[in-house]
mmCIF file of C-alpha atoms in Angstrom:
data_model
loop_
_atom_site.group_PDB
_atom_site.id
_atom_site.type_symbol
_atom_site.label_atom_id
_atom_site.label_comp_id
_atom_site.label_asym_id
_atom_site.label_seq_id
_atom_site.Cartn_x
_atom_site.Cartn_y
_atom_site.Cartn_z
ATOM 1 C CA UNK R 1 -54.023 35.076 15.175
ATOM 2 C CA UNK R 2 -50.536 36.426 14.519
ATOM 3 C CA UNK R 3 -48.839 36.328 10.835
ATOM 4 C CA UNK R 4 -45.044 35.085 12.485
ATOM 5 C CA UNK R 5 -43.762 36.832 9.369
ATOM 6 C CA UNK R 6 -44.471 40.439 10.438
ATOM 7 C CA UNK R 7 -45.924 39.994 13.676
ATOM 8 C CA UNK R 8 -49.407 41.620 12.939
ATOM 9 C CA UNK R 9 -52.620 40.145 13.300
ATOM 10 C CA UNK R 10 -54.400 37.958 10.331
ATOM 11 C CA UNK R 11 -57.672 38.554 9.456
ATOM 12 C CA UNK R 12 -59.817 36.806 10.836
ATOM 13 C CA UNK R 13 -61.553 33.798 9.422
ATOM 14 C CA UNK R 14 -63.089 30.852 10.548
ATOM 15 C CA UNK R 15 -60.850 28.423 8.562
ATOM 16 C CA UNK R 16 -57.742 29.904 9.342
ATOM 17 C CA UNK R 17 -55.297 27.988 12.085
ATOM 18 C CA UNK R 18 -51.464 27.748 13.512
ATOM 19 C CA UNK R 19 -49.389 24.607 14.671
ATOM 20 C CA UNK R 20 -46.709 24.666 15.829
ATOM 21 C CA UNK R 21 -44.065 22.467 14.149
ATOM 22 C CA UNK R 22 -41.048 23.242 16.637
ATOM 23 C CA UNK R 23 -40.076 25.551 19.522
ATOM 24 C CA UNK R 24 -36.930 26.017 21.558
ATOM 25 C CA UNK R 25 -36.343 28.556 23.957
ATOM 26 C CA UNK R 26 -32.254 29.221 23.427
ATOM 27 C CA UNK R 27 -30.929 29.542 20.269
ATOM 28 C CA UNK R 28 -27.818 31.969 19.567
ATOM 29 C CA UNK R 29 -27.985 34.466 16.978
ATOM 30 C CA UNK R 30 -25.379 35.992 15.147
ATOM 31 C CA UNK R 31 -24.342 38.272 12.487
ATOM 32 C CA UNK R 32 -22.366 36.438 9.925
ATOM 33 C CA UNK R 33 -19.927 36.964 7.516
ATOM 34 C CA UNK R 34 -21.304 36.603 3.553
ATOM 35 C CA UNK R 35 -20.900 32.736 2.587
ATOM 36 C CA UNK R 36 -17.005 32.795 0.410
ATOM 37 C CA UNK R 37 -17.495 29.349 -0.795
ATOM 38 C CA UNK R 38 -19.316 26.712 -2.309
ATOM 39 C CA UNK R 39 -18.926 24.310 0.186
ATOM 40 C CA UNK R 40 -21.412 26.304 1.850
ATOM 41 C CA UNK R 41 -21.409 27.953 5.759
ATOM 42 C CA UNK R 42 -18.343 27.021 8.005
ATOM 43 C CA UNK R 43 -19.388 27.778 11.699
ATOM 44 C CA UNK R 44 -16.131 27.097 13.007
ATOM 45 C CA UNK R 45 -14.585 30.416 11.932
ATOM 46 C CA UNK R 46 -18.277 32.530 13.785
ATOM 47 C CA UNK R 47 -17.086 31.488 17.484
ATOM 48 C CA UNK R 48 -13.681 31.095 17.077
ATOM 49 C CA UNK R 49 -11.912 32.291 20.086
ATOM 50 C CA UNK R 50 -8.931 33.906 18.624
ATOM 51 C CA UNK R 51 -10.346 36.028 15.929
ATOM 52 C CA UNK R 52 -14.164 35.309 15.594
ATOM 53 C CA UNK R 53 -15.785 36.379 11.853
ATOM 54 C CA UNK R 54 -19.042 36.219 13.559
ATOM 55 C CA UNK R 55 -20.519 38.740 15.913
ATOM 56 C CA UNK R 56 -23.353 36.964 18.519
ATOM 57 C CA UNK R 57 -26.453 39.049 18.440
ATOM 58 C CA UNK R 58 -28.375 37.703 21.167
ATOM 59 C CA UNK R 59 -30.012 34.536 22.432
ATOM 60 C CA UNK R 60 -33.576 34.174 21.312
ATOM 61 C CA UNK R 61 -36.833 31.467 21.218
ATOM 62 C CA UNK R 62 -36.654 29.949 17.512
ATOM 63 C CA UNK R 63 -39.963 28.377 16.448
ATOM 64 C CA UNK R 64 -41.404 26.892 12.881
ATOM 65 C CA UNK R 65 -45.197 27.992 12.237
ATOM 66 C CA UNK R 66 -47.029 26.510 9.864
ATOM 67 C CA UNK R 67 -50.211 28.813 9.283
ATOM 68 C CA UNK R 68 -53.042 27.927 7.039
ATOM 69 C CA UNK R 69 -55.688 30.562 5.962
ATOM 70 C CA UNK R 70 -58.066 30.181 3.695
ATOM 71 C CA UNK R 71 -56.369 26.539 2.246
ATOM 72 C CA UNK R 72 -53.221 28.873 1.685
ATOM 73 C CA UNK R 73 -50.632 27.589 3.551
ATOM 74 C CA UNK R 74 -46.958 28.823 4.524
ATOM 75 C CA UNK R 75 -44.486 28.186 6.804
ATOM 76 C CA UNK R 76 -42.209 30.256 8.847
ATOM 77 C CA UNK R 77 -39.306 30.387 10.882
ATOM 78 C CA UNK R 78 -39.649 33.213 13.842
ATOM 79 C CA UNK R 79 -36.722 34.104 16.078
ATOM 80 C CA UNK R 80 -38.288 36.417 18.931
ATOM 81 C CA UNK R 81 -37.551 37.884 21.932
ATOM 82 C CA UNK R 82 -37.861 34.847 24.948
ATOM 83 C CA UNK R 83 -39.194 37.627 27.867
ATOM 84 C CA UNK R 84 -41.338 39.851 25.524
ATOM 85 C CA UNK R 85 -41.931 37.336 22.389
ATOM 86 C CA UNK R 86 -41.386 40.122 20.158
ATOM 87 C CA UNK R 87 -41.005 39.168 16.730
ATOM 88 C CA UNK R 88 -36.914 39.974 16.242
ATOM 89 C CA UNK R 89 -36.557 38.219 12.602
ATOM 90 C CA UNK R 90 -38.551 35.583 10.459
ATOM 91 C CA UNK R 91 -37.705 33.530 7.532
ATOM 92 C CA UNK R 92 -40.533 32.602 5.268
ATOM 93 C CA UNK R 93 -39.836 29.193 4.360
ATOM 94 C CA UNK R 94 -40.440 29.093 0.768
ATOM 95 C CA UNK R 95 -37.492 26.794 -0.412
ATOM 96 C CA UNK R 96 -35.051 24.417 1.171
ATOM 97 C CA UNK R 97 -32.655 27.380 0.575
ATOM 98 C CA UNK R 98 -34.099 29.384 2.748
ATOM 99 C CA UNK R 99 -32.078 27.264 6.047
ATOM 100 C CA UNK R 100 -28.739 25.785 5.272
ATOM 101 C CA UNK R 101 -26.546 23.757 8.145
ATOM 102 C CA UNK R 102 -23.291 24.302 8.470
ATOM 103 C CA UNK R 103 -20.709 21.800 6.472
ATOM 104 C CA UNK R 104 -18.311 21.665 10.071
ATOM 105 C CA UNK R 105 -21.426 21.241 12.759
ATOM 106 C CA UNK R 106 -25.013 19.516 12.982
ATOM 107 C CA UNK R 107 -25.768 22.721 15.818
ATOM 108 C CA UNK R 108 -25.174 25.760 13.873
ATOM 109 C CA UNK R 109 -27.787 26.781 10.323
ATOM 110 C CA UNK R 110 -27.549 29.993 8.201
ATOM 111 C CA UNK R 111 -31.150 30.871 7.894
ATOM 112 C CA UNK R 112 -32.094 33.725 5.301
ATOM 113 C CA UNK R 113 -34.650 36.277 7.148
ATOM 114 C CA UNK R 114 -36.476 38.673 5.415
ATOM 115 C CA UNK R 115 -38.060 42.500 6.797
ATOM 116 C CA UNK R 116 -41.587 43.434 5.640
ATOM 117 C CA UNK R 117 -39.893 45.234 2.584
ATOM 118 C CA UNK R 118 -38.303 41.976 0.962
ATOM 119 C CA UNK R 119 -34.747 42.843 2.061
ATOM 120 C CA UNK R 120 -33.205 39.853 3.362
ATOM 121 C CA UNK R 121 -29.891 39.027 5.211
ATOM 122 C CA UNK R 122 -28.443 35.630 6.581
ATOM 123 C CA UNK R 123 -28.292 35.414 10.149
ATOM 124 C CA UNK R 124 -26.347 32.394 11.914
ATOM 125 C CA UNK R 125 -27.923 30.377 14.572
ATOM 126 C CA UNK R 126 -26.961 27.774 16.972
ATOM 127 C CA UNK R 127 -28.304 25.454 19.124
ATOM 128 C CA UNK R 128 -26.757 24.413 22.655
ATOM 129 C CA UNK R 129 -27.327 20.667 22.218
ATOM 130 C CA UNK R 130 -27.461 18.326 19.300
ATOM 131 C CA UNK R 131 -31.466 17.114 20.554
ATOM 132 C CA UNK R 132 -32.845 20.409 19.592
ATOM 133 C CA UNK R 133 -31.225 20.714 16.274
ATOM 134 C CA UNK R 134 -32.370 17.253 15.170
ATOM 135 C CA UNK R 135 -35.705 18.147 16.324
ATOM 136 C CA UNK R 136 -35.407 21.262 13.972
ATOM 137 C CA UNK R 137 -34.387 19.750 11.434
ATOM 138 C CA UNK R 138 -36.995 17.424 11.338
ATOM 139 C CA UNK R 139 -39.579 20.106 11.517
ATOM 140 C CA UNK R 140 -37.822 21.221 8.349
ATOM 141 C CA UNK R 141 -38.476 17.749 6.749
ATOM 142 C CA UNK R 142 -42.507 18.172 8.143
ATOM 143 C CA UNK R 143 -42.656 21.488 6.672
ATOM 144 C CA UNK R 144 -41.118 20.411 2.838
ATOM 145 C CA UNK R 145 -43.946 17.313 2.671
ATOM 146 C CA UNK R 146 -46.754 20.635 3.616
ATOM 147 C CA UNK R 147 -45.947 22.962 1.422
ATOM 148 C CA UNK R 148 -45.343 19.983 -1.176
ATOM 149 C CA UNK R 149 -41.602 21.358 -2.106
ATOM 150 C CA UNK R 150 -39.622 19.099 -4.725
ATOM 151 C CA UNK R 151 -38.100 16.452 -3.483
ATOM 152 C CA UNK R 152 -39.549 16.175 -0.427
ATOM 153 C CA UNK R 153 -41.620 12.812 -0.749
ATOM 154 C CA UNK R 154 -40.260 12.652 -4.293
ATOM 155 C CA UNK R 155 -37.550 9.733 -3.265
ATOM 156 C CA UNK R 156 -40.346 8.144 -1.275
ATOM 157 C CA UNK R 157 -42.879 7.767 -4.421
ATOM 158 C CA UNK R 158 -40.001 7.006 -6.574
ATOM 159 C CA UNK R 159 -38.570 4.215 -4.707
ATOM 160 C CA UNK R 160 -42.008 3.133 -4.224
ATOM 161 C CA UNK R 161 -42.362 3.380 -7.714
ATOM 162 C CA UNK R 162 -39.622 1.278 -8.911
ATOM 163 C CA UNK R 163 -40.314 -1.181 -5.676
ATOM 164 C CA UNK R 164 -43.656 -2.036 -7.373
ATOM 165 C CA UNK R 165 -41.995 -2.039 -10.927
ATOM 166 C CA UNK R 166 -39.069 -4.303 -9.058
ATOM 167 C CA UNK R 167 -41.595 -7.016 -7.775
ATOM 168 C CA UNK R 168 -43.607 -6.616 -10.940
ATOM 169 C CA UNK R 169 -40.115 -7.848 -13.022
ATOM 170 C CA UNK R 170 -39.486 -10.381 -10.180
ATOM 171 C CA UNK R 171 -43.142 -11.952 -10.569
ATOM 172 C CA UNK R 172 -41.991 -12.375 -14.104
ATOM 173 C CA UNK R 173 -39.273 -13.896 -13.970
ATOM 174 C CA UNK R 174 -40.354 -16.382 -11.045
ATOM 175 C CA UNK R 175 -42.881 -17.296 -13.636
ATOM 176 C CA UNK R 176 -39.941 -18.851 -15.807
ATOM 177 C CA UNK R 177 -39.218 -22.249 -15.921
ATOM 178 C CA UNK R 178 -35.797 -23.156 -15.528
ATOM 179 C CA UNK R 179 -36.021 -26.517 -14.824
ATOM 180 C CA UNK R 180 -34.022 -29.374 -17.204
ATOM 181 C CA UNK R 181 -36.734 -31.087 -19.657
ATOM 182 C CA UNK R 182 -36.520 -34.800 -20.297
ATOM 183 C CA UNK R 183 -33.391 -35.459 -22.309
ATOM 184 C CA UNK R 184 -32.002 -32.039 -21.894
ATOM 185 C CA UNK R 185 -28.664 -31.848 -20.627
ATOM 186 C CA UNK R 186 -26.074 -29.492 -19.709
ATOM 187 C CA UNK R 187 -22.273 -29.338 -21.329
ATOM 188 C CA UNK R 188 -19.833 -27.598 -19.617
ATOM 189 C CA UNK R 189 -17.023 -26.831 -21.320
ATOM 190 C CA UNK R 190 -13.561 -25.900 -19.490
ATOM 191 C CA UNK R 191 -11.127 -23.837 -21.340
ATOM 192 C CA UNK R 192 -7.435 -21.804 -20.610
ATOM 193 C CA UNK R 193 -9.961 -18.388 -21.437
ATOM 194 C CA UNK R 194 -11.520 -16.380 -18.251
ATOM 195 C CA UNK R 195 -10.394 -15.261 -15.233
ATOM 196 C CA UNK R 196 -7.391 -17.452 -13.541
ATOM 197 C CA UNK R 197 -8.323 -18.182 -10.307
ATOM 198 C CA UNK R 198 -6.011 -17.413 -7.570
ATOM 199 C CA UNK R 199 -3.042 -19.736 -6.505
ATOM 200 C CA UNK R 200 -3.998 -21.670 -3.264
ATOM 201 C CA UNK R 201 -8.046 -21.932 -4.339
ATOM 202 C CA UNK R 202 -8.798 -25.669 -3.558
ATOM 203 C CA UNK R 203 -9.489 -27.640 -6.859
ATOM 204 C CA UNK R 204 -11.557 -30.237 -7.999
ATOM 205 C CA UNK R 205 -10.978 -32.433 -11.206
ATOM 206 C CA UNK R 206 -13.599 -33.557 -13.837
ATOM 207 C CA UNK R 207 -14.325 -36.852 -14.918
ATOM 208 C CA UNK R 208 -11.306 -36.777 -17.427
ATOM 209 C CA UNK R 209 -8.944 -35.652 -14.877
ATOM 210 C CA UNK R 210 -9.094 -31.856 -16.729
ATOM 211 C CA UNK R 211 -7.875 -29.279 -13.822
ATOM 212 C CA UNK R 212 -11.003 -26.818 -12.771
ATOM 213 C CA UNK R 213 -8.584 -24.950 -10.339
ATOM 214 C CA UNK R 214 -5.088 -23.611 -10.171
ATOM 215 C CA UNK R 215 -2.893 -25.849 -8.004
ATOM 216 C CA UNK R 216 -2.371 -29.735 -9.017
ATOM 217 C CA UNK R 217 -4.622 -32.465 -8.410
ATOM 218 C CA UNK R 218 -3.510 -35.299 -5.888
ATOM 219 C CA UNK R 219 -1.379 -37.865 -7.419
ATOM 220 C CA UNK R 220 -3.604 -41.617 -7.467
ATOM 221 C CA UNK R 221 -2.958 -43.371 -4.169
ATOM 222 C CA UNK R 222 0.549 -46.000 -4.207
ATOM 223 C CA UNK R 223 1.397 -43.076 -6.716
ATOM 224 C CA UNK R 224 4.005 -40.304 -6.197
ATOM 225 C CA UNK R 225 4.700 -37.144 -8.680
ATOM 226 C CA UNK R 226 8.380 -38.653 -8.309
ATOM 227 C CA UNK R 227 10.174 -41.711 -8.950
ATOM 228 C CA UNK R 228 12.443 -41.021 -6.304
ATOM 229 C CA UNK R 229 10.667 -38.988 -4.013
ATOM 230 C CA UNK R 230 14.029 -38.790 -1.279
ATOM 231 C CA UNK R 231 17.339 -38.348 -2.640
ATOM 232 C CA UNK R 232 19.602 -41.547 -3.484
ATOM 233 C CA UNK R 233 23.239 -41.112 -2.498
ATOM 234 C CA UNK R 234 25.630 -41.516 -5.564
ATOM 235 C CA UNK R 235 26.756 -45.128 -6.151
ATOM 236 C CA UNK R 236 30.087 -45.190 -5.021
ATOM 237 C CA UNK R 237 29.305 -43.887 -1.643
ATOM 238 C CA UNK R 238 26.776 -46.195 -0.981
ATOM 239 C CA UNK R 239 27.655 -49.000 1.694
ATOM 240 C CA UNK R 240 30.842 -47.137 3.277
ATOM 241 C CA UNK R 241 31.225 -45.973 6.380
ATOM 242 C CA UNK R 242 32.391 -42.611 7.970
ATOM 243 C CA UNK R 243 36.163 -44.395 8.811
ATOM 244 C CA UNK R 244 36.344 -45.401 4.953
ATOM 245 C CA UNK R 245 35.274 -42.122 3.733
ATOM 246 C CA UNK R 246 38.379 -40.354 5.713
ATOM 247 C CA UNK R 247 36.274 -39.435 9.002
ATOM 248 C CA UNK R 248 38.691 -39.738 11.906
ATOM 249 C CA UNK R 249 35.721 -41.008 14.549
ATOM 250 C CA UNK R 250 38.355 -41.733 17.183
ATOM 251 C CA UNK R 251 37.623 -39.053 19.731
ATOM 252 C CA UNK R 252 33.866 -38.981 19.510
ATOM 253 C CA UNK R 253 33.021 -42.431 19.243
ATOM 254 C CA UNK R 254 31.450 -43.637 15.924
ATOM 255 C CA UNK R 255 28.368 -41.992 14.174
ATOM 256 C CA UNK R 256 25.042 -43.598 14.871
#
């Protein structure tokens, strides 16, 4: 069995075992620029075609081992060679850190390797097609609940958590009786205090004739709001016609 972190053989031992979490056989690699921001990796500005900040190493086979030996287990992320499967770069997955997407593209990560002597760098990768870098990150997610990193089934519990507290309050309170006793009654008392509805809300009147709503109530019926409710012409105009108010109706004929 192969360590993916240096590419040399484990030792051997009888509870010792790989799986493989993901695999793709095209990812592009490239050397990246150091991150100038904390709005994290832009991957825009590695493939631009006018003035790239990103020089494309080669196209390798990215896959996420998890390998358990002796009830130790780690996770890593090997880019190799996809004729030879030579081991070009791995990233030991030890913190959420370690792979970082880009804030402009779900297809390109900045993944942090690291050589046999600790020295690390941050290499870019991208994927062809969106498919493979869901799957990826997903393997991601697998790994985190493995290697039991916080916050990775820490929502889960806790939402569980205050799910059971939730329907432990709601049992509670559906245990309270809300119901009117005998001679119990309820007074409801309008006032000018509160919110003022909106004009044009329909509104209902109480038993007084107190407004609940904002517009007026309908007047009673064989009831107007007006005494007059269409203009009456003054009193000495009344009963004339056109020809005895000056109008020469000659021409025209008279008005009808």
């Amino acid at each position: 069995m192969i360590d993916p972190a240096t590419g040399q053989p484990l030792p051997d031992s009888d509870s010792s075992y790989q799986r493989i979490l993901f695999v793709t056989n095209s990812v592009h690699v490239y050397g990246i620029p150091p991150i100038t921001s904390n709005k994290g990796f832009s991957a825009g500005s590695w493939t631009s075609p006018t003035q790239p900040t990103a020089k494309e190493i080669f196209t390798a086979r990215l896959r996420v081992i998890e390998t358990t030996q002796d009830s130790q287990i780690k996770v890593d992320i090997a880019l190799e060679d996809i004729n030879t499967g030579d081991l070009f770069a791995a990233a030991p997955y030890t913190s959420s850190a370690v792979v970082q997407q880009a804030n402009d593209s779900s297809r390109f990560f900045a993944v942090r390797v690291q050589g046999e002597r600790g020295m690390k760098a941050t290499l870019g990768v991208g994927f062809e097609d969106r498919s493979p870098a869901f799957d990826f990150s997903i393997a991601l997610t697998e790994a985190k609940k493995v290697l039991g990193m916080e916050g990775a089934g820490e929502s889960a519990s806790s939402s569980s958590g205050r799910s059971g507290q939730g329907n432990g309050k709601a049992e509670q309170e559906s245990k309270v009786d809300f119901s009117l006793k005998e001679g119990e009654k309820i007074h409801i008392q309008v006032g000018a205090k509160g919110r003022r509805p909106a004009p044009g809300n329909a509104r209902a009147a109480s038993n007084d004739g107190t407004a609940l709503f904002s517009i007026a109530p309908p007047p009673p019926a064989g009831k107007s709001h007006d005494e007059h409710p269409h203009p009456v012409p003054p009193s000495g105009i009344a009963g004339k016609s056109a020809q005895d108010l000056g109008f020469d109706d000659g021409e025209f004929g008279e008005f009808q």
